[in-house]
């Protein structure tokens, strides 16, 4: 209805103009109730002109011809018809607009000729009719031009939408091809090596037990770690091959990670603060990867150390920290490796912050904070 409001206001303005012009025109007759009703019909027809252009054009043409015959308000009677002709041509009803123009011009000319005084020169009637003919031609042409312009704009918009859709499809296809390439490279470079480690560890465990001895904790940890690495590698490859895969690691599996680290000889204590909540898959996996990489660094570089994992769920943020009491200290500068850089990129890419620093005496802390109220 808001789109119809300008048409209704235009019709009301034309109605006031018609009545005012009929009241001051020297050769106009007195305006009666029937004439006011004709003007009101024009106002109503103008209000629905956008929705029903042909019906509105028919009502306006008939009403203005009747008003011109009864009152003779002058050329102002042509204004509502011109507007209706333009709208009809703009909406694609060219034939209706042309017929209405000819009917109104014919009736207007016939009435002027029939009531013209004998001493009035015919040149005035011809000039006024020619002027109206030019106006109606302009209204028809303007309506057609406006329709062509709108069709052109719609075509350009459709082309832009199609081009954007094509670009998105190409980007998705290239991303899929890149994922498949990475999956193939990971499979070729890592799967064989990890499989060899797993098989050799299994053989060593089997031979040890065959000789009546119990395998060492280190050997069992290698076997378990290689099995876990194979599972995670398969999961990663499945994710790369199919982004819709739902079997991702998350903070719910941190206890499994801690247990594997204990089996490798590193004491690990896990603390969870706050009620666990549903997290976005990216945040959940990033928190798990931070703990995984931090524990790996503890096992590699901390020496005889104990690791403390703390997962804190807060209403607005998630905090994951891994603290150890190992050999790191501010007096021994540390060069950030690929693991720390990868953690920082993963955390900051989700809008979080990462702090990795040595303690004042000895030990090291990795602390990652993720915002939970920001969909970035």
mmCIF file of C-alpha atoms in Angstrom, residues 1-8 44-57 84 87-88 90-91 93 150:
data_model
loop_
_atom_site.group_PDB
_atom_site.id
_atom_site.type_symbol
_atom_site.label_atom_id
_atom_site.label_comp_id
_atom_site.label_asym_id
_atom_site.label_seq_id
_atom_site.Cartn_x
_atom_site.Cartn_y
_atom_site.Cartn_z
ATOM 1 C CA UNK A 1 0.000 0.000 0.000
ATOM 2 C CA UNK A 2 2.939 2.351 0.488
ATOM 3 C CA UNK A 3 3.777 1.949 -3.191
ATOM 4 C CA UNK A 4 0.197 2.955 -4.066
ATOM 5 C CA UNK A 5 0.315 6.061 -1.859
ATOM 6 C CA UNK A 6 2.033 8.332 -4.455
ATOM 7 C CA UNK A 7 -0.625 7.385 -7.019
ATOM 8 C CA UNK A 8 -3.412 8.171 -4.569
ATOM 9 C CA UNK A 44 -9.987 6.241 -6.799
ATOM 10 C CA UNK A 45 -8.861 5.000 -10.224
ATOM 11 C CA UNK A 46 -5.531 6.780 -9.829
ATOM 12 C CA UNK A 47 -5.011 5.109 -6.426
ATOM 13 C CA UNK A 48 -5.310 1.634 -7.989
ATOM 14 C CA UNK A 49 -3.600 2.541 -11.252
ATOM 15 C CA UNK A 50 -0.428 0.599 -10.444
ATOM 16 C CA UNK A 51 -2.309 -2.592 -9.625
ATOM 17 C CA UNK A 52 -4.991 -2.403 -12.331
ATOM 18 C CA UNK A 53 -3.675 -0.116 -15.076
ATOM 19 C CA UNK A 54 -6.165 -1.044 -17.826
ATOM 20 C CA UNK A 55 -9.212 -0.741 -15.549
ATOM 21 C CA UNK A 56 -7.974 2.554 -14.134
ATOM 22 C CA UNK A 57 -7.270 3.868 -17.642
ATOM 23 C CA UNK A 84 -3.099 6.831 -16.785
ATOM 24 C CA UNK A 87 1.269 4.082 -16.406
ATOM 25 C CA UNK A 88 -0.510 1.677 -18.786
ATOM 26 C CA UNK A 90 4.887 1.550 -18.616
ATOM 27 C CA UNK A 91 3.193 -1.638 -17.396
ATOM 28 C CA UNK A 93 -0.387 -2.343 -22.066
ATOM 29 C CA UNK A 150 13.214 -1.056 -16.228
#
